[in-house]
CSV table of C-alpha atoms and ligand atoms in Angstrom, one decimal:
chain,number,residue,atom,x,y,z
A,559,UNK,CA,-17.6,4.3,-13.6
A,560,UNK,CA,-14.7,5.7,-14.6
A,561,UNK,CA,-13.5,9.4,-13.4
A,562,UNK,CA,-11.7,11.1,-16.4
A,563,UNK,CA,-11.0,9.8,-19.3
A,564,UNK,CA,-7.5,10.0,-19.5
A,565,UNK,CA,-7.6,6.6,-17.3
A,566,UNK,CA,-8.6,5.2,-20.7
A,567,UNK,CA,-6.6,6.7,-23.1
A,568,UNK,CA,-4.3,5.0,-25.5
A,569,UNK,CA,-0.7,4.6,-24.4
A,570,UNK,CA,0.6,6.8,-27.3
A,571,UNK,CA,-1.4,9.6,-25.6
A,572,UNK,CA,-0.4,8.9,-22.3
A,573,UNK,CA,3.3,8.4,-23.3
A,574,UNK,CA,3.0,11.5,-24.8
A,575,UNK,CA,1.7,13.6,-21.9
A,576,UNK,CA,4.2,11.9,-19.8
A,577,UNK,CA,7.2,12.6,-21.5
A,578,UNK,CA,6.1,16.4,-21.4
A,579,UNK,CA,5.4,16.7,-17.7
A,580,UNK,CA,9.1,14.6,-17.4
A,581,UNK,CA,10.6,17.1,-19.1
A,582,UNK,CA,8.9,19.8,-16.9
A,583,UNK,CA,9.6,18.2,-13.9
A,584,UNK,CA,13.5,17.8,-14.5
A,585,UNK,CA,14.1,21.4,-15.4
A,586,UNK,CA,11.9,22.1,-12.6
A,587,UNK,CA,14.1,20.2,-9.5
A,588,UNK,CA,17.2,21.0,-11.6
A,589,UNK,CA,16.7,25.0,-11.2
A,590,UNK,CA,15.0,25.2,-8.3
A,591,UNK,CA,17.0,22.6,-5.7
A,592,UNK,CA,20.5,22.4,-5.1
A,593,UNK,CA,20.2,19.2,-4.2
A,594,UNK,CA,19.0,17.8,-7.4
A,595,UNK,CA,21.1,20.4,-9.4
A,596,UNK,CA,24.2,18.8,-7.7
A,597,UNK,CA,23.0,15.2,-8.2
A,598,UNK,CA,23.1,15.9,-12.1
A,599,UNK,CA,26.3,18.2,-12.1
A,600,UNK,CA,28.0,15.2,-10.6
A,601,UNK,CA,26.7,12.6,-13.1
A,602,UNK,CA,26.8,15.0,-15.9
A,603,UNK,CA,23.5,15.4,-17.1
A,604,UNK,CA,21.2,18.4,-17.4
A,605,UNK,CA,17.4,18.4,-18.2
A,606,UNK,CA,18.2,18.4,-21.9
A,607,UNK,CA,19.6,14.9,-21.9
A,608,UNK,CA,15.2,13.6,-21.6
A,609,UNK,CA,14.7,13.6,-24.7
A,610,UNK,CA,12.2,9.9,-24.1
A,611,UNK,CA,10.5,8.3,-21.4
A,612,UNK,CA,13.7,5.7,-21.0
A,613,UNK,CA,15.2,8.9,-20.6
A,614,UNK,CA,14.5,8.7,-17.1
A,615,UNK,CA,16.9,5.7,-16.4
A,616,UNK,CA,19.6,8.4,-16.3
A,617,UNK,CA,18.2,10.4,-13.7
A,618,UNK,CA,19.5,9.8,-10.0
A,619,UNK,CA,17.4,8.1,-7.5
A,620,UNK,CA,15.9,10.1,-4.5
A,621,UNK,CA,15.5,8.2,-0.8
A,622,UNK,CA,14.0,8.4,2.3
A,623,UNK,CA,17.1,9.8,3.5
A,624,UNK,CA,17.4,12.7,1.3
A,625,UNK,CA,14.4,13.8,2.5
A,626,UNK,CA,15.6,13.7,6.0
A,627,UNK,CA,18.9,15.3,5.0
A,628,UNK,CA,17.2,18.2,3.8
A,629,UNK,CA,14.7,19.0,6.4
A,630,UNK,CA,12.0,20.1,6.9
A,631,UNK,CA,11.6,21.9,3.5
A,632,UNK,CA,15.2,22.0,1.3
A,633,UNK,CA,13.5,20.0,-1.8
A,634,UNK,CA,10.8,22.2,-2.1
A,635,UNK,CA,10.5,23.9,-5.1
A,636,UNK,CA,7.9,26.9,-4.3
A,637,UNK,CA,7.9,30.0,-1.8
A,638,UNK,CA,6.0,28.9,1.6
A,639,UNK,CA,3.5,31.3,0.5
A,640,UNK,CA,2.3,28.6,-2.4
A,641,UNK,CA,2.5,25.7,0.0
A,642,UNK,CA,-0.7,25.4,1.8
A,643,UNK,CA,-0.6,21.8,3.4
A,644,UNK,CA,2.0,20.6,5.3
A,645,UNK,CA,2.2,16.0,6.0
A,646,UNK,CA,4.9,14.6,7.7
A,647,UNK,CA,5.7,11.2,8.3
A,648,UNK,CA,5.6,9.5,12.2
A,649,UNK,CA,9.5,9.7,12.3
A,650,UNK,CA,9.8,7.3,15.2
A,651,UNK,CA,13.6,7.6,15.1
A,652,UNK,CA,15.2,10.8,14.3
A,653,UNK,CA,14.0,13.5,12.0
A,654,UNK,CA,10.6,13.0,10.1
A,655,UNK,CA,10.3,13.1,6.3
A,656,UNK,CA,8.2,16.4,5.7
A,657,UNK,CA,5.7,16.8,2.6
A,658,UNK,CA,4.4,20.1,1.0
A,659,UNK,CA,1.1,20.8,-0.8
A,660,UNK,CA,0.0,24.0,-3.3
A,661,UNK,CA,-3.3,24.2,-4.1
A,662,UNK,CA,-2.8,22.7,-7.1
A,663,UNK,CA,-1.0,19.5,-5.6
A,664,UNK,CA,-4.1,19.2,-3.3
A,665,UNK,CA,-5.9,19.4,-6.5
A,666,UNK,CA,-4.3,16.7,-8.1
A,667,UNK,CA,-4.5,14.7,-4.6
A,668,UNK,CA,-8.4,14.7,-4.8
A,669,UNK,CA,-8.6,14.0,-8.1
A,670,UNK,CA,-6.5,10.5,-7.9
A,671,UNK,CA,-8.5,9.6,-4.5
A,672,UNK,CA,-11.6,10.2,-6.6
A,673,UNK,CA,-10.9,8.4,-9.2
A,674,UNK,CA,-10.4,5.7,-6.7
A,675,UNK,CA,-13.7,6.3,-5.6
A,676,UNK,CA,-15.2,5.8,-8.7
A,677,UNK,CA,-13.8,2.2,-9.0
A,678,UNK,CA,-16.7,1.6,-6.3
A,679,UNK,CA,-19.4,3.7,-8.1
A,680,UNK,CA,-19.3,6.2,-5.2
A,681,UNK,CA,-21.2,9.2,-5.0
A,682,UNK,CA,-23.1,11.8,-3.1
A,683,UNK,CA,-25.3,9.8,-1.5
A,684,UNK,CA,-22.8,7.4,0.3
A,685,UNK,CA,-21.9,7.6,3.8
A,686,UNK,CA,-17.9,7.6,4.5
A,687,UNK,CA,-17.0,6.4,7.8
A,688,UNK,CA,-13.2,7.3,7.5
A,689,UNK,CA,-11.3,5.0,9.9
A,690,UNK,CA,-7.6,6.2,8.8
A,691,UNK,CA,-5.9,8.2,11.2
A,692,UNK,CA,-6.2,12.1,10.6
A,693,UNK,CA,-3.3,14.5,11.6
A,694,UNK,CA,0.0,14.6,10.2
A,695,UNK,CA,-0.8,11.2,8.7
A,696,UNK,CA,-2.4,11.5,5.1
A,697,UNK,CA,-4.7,8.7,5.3
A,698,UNK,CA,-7.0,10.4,7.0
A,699,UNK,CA,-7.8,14.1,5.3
A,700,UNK,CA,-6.3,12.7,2.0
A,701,UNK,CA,-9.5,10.6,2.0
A,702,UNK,CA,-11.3,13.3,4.1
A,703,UNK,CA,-11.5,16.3,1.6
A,704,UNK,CA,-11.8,14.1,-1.8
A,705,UNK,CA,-15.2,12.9,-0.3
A,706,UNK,CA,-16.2,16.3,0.7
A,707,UNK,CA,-15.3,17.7,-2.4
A,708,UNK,CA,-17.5,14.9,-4.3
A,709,UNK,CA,-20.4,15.3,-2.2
A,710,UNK,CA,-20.4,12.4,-0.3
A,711,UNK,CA,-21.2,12.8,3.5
A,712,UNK,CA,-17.7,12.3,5.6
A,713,UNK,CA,-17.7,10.9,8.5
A,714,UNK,CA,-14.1,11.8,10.1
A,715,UNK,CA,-13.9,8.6,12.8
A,716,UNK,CA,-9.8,8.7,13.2
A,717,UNK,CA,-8.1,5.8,14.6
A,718,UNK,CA,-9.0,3.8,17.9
A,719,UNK,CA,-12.0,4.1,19.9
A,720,UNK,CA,-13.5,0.6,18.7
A,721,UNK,CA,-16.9,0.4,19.9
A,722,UNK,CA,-17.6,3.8,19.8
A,723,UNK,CA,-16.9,3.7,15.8
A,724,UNK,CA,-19.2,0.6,15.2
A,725,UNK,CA,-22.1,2.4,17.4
A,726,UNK,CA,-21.6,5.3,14.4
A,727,UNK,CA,-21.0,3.4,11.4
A,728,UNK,CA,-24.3,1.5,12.6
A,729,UNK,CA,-26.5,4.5,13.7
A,730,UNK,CA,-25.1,6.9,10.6
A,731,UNK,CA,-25.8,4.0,8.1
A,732,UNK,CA,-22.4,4.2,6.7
A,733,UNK,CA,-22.0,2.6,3.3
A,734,UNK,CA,-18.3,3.0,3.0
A,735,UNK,CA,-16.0,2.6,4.8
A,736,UNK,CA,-12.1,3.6,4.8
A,737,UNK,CA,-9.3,2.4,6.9
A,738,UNK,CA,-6.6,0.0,7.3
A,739,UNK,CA,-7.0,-3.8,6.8
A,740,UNK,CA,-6.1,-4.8,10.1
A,741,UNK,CA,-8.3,-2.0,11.9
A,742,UNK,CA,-11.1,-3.1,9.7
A,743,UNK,CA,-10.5,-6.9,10.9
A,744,UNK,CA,-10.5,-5.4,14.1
A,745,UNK,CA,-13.7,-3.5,14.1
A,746,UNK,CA,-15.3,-6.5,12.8
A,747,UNK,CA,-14.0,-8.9,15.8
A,748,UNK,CA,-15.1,-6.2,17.9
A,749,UNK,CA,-19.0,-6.6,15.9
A,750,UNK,CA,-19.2,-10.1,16.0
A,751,UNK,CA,-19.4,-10.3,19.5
A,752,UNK,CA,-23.1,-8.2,18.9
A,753,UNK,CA,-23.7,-12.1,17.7
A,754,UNK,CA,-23.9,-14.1,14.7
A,755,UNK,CA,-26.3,-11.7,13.0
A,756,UNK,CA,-24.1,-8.4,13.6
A,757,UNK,CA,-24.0,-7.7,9.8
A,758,UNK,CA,-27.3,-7.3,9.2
A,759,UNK,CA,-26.9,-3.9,11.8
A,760,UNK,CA,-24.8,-2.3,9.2
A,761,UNK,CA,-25.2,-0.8,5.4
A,762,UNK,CA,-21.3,-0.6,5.2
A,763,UNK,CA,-21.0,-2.0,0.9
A,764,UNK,CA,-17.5,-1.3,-0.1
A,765,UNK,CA,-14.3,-0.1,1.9
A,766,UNK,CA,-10.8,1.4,0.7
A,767,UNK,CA,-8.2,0.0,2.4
A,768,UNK,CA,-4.3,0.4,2.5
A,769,UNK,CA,-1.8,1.9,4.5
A,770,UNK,CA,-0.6,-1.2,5.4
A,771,UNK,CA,1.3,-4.6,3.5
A,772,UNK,CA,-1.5,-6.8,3.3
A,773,UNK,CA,-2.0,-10.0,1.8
A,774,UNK,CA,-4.8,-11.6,-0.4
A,775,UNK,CA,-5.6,-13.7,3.0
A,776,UNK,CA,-5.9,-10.8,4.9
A,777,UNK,CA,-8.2,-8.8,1.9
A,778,UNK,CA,-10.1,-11.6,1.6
A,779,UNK,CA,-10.6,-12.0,5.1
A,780,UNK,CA,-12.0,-8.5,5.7
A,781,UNK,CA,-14.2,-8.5,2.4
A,782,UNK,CA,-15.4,-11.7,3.9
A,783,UNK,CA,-16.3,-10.8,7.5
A,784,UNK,CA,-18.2,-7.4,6.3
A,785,UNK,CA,-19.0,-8.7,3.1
A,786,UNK,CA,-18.2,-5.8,1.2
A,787,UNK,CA,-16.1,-5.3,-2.0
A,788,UNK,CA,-12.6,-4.6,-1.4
A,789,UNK,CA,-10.7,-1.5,-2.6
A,790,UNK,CA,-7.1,-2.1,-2.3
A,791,UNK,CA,-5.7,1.9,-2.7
A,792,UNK,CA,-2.3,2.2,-2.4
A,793,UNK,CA,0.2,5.2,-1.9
A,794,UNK,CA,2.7,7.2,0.3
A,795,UNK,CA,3.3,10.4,1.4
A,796,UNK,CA,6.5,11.3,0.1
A,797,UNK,CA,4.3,11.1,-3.6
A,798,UNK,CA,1.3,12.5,-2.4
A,799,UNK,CA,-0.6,10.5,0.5
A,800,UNK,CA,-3.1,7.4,-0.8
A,801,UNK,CA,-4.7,7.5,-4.1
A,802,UNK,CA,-1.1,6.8,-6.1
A,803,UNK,CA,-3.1,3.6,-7.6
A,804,UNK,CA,-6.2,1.7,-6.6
A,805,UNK,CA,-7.6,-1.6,-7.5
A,806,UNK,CA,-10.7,-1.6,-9.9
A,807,UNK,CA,-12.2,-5.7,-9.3
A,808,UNK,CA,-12.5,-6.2,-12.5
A,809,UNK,CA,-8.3,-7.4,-13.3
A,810,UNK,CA,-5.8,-8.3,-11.2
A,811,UNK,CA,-3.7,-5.4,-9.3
A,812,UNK,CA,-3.7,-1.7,-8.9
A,813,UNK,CA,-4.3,1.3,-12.1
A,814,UNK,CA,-1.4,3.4,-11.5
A,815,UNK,CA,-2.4,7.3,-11.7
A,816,UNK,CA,0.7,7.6,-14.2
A,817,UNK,CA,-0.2,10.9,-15.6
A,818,UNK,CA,0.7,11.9,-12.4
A,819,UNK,CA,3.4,9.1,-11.2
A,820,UNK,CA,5.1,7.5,-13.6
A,821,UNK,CA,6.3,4.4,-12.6
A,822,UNK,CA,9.6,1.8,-13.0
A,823,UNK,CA,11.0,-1.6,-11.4
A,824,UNK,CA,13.7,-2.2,-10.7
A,825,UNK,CA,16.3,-4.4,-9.3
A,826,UNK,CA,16.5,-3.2,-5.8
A,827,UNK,CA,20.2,-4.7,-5.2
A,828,UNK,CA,21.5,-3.3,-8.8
A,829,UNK,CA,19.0,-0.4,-9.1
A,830,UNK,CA,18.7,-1.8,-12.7
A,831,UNK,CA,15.2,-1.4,-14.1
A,832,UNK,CA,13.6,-4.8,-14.9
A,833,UNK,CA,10.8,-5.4,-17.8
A,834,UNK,CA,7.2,-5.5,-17.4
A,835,UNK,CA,5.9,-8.8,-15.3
A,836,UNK,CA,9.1,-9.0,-13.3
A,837,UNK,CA,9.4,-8.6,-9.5
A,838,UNK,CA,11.3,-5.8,-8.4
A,839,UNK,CA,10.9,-2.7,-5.7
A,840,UNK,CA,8.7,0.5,-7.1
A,841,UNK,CA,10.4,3.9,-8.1
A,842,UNK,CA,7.9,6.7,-8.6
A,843,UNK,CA,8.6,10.1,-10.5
A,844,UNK,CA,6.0,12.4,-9.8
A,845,UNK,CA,5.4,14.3,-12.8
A,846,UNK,CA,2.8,16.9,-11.9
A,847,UNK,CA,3.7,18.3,-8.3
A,848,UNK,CA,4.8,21.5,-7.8
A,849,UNK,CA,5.8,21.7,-4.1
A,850,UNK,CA,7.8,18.8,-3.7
A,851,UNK,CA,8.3,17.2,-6.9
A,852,UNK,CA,10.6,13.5,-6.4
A,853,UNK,CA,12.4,11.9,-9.1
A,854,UNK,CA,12.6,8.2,-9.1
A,855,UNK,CA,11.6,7.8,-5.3
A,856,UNK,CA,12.9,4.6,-4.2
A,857,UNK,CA,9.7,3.3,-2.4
A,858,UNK,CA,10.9,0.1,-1.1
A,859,UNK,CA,7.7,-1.8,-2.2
A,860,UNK,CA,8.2,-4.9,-3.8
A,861,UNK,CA,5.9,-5.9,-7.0
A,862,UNK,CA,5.1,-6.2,-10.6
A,863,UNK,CA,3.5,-4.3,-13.2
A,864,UNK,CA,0.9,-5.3,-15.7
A,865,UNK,CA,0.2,-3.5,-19.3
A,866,UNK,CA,-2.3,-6.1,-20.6
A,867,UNK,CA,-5.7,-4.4,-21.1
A,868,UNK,CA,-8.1,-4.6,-18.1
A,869,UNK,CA,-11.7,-5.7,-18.6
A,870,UNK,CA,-13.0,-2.3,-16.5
A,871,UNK,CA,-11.5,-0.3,-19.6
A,872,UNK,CA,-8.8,1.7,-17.9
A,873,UNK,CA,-5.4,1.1,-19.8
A,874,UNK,CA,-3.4,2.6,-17.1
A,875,UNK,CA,-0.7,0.0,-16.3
A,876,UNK,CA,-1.3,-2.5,-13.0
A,877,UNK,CA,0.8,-2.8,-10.2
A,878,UNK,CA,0.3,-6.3,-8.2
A,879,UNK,CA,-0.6,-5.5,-4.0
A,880,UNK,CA,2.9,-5.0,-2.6
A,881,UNK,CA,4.1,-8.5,-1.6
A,882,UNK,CA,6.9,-6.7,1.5
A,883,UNK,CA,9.3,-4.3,1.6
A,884,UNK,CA,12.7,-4.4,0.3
A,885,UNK,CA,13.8,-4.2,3.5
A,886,UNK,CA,11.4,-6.6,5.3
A,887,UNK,CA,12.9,-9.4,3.1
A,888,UNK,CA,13.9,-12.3,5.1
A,889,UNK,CA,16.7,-14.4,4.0
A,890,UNK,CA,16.7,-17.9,5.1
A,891,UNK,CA,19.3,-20.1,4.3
A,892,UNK,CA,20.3,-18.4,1.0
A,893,UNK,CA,15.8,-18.5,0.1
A,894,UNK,CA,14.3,-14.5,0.2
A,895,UNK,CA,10.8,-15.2,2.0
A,896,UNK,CA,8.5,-12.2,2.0
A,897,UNK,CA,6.0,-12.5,5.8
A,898,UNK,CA,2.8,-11.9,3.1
A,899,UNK,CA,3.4,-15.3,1.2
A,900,UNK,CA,4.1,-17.1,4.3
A,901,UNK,CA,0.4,-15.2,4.8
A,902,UNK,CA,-1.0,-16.3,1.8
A,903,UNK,CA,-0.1,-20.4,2.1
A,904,UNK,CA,-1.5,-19.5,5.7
A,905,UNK,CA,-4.9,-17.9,3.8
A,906,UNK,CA,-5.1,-21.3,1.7
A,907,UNK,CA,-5.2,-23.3,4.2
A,908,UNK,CA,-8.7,-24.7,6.1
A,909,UNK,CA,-8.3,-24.6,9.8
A,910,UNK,CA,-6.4,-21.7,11.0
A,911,UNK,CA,-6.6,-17.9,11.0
A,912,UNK,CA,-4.4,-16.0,9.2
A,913,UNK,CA,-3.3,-14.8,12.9
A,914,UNK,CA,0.3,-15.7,13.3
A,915,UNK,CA,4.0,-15.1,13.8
A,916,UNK,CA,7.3,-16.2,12.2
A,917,UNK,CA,10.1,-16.5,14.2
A,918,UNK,CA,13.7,-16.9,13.0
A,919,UNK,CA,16.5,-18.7,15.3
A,920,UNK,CA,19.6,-19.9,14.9
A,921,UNK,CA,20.7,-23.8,15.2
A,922,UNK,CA,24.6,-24.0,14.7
A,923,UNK,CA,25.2,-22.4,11.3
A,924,UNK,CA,21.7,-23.0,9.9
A,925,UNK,CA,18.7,-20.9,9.7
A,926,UNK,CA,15.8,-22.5,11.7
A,927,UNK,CA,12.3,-20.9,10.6
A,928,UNK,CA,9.2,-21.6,13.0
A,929,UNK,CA,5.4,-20.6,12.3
A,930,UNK,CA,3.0,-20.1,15.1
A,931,UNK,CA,-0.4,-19.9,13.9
A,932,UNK,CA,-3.8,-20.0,15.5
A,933,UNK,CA,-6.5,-22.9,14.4
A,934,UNK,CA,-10.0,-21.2,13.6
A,935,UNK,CA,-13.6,-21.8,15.9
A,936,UNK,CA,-14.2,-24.8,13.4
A,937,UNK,CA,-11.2,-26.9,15.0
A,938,UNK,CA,-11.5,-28.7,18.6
A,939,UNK,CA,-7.9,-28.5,20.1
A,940,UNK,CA,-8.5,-31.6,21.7
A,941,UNK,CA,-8.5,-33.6,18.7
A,942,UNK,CA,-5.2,-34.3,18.2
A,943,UNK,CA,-5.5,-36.3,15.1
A,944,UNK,CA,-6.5,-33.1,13.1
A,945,UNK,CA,-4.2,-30.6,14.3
A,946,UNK,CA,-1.3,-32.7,12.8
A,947,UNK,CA,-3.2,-33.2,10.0
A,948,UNK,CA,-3.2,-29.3,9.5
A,949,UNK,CA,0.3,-29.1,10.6
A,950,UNK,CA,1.5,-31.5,8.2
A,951,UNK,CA,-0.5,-30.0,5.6
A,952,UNK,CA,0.9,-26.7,6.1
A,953,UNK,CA,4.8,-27.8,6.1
A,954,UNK,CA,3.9,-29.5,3.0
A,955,UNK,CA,2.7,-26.2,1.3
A,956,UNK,CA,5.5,-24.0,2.5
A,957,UNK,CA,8.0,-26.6,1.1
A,958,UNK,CA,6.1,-26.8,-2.0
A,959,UNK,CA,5.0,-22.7,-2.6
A,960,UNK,CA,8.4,-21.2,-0.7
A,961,UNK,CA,10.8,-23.8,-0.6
A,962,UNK,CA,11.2,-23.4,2.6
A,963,UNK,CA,11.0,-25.8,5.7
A,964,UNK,CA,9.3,-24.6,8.7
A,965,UNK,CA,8.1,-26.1,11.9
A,966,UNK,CA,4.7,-25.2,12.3
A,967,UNK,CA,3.1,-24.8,15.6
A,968,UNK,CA,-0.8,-24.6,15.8
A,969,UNK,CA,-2.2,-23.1,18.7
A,970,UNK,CA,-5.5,-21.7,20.3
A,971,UNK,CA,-7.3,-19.3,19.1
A,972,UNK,CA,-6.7,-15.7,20.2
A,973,UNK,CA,-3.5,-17.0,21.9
A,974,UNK,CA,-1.1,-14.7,20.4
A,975,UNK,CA,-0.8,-11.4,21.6
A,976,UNK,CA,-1.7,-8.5,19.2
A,977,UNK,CA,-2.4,-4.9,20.0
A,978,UNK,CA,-5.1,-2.9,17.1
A,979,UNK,CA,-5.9,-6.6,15.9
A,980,UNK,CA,-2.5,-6.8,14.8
A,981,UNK,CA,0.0,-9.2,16.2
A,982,UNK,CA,3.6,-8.7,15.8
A,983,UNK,CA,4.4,-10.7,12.7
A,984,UNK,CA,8.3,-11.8,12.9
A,985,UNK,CA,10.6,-12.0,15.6
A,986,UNK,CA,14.2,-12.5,14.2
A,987,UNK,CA,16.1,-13.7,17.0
A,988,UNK,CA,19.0,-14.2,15.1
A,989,UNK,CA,19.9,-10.4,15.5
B,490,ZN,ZN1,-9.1,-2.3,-14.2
């Protein structure tokens, strides 16, 4: 099902509507924040210089940082009376990035969640067992209210609490379920101990997950131990919370919502923007929000996009799953290696789990990369013979896939420590 049919549209249309909320958008920032009006002063340009979409290649970029620097709420564009949602993000170190809402943004942010929703034919009589943190967080009510609003009965979990969540998804007969990949992996490890048979407890058919990098081994893995279909949703808070794109299972990748965020690639060393089908890191303008409106966020997220036509019928370009950030790149001697396609050799590979960590050590000048990984229930430690088979196997692939050569070190399962069901996945010790 499809939500509204703009998500079908023909690109003249879209381009159409997009180049007129672009044009909003700029005047907007440009006379309502000093910071963006000083940004274009400097380079010269004021909102009559979009007069296209490519247009938007001589706008400024906006960071992470230039949210902090104008904390909390410098690059908002309405009074506080408009703004009825506040997000922010964890902020670990120093001041958190902080996100406003009107009732109109939240509007918009149900809307694109929904439409997500309708990749998975949901409607009001599904059960949502929403596993994504709620709070400050936007996983958790961004996914929360579009439910509500559709009907569907929400079921609002949070984060942690393991056992207690499977005894409700069970007894509530929840048929979706939302939350991270690896929390889902780890609800199911949790399950399996009920025995071989756990899955017949459960109605859970389809889950949303994101929040998280994840790999095709790790999506496959957790449509595979709940066997469920798999709804990769992707987004961030500084555009609007989850629901910027979702995946449909019909074509490869994520629909963009870009009559909302319009998006670009670029060249994340350059900032030069790269043709359709090339690998670069994600910019997103919003084009629609009132409260906190961002032109040419730098997200970080490295990927692709896609404008070949998708068999579900939506014609909203495709964005590949995010294969690392720009700044979890690691370089090793001279080769980029991203952790997720270190995961995805792992994921094609019979034997092991897709439980493991890279480590990266010095040895004189050279870079010295080594994989820990740990064998699935199928293999018997013992047998010496076919752990070096594996091993060799996997050496070969990386050589082959990445180019790079890494000494691989097999070892028993559930032997590397993780906390959530998540283990800590690189440890670069040559910082
Ligand atoms: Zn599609």
């Amino acid at each position: 099902m499809i939500y509204n049919k703009i998500e079908s549209a023909n690109r003249e249309d879209i381009e159409k509507i997009q180049l007129n909320r672009l044009k909003d958008v700029v005047k907007r920032v440009y006379n309502l924040t000093p910071f963006y009006k000083d940004k274009f002063d400097e380079m010269g340009i004021t909102p009559d210089d979009i007069q296209s979409l490519d247009d938007i290649q001589k706008l400024p970029f906006t960071k992470k940082q230039d949210l902090r620097n104008n904390y909390p709420f410098g690059l908002f564009t309405v009074p506080m009376s408009e703004v009825v949602r506040i997000h922010s993000s964890s902020g670990t170190t120093g001041k958190p990035t902080v996100v406003g809402y009107t009732a109109h943004d939240m509007d918009v942010w149900n809307e694109v969640i929904t439409r997500c929703f309708y990749m998975a034919d949901m409607t009001s009589k599904d059960i949502v067992h929403n596993g994504y943190g709620y709070g400050l967080f936007t996983g958790g009510l961004g996914f929360h209210e579009a439910a509500q609003k559709m009907g569907a009965t929400i079921i609002p979990a949070s984060g942690g609490f393991t056992q207690r969540q499977l005894m409700l998804m069970k007894d509530f007969g929840a048929t979706i379920l939302c939350a991270t990949p690896s929390f889902a992996l780890h609800l199911a490890e949790i399950a399996r101990k009920e025995g071989p048979e756990f899955r017949k407890e459960y109605q859970v058919r389809a889950g949303f997950f994101g929040a998280e990098p994840t790999s095709e081994g790790l999506r496959k893995e957790v449509a595979k131990v709940w066997d469920i279909d798999y709804y990769e949703v992707y987004g961030l808070s500084e555009i609007i919370g989850p629901g910027v794109s979702c995946s449909c299972n019909k074509g490869l990748g994520l629909h963009i919502n870009e009559d909302h965020f319009y998006p670009e690639i670029i060249d994340p060393k350059t900032g030069e923007v790269l043709p359709d089908g090339e690998e670069g890191e994600l910019v997103l303008t919003t084009i629609t929000k009132q409260a906190l409106p961002i032109i040419r966020y730098r997200t970080g997220d490295i990927t692709k996009l896609h404008r070949e036509p998708c068999a579900c019928g939506r014609t909203f370009v495709r964005m590949e799953s995010v294969i690392g950030r720009a700044d979890d790149m690691l370089i090793v001697n001279g080769v980029n290696v991203f952790p997720s396609q270190v995961e995805h050799v792992i994921a094609n590979t019979e034997g092991v789990t897709i439980n493991y960590q890279i480590i990266v050590d010095k040895k004189g000048y050279l870079d010295k990369l080594g994989i820990v990984i740990e064998v699935d229930d199928s293999i018997e430690f013992n047998d010496v013979e076919r752990v070096e088979k594996i091993k060799k196997e996997l050496q070969h692939s990386l050589l082959n896939n990445l180019y790079i050569n890494a000494v691989v070190n097999l070892v028993e399962s559930k032997s590397i420590e993780r906390s959530m069901g998540k283990a800590q996945r690189i440890i670069d010790k040559r910082k």
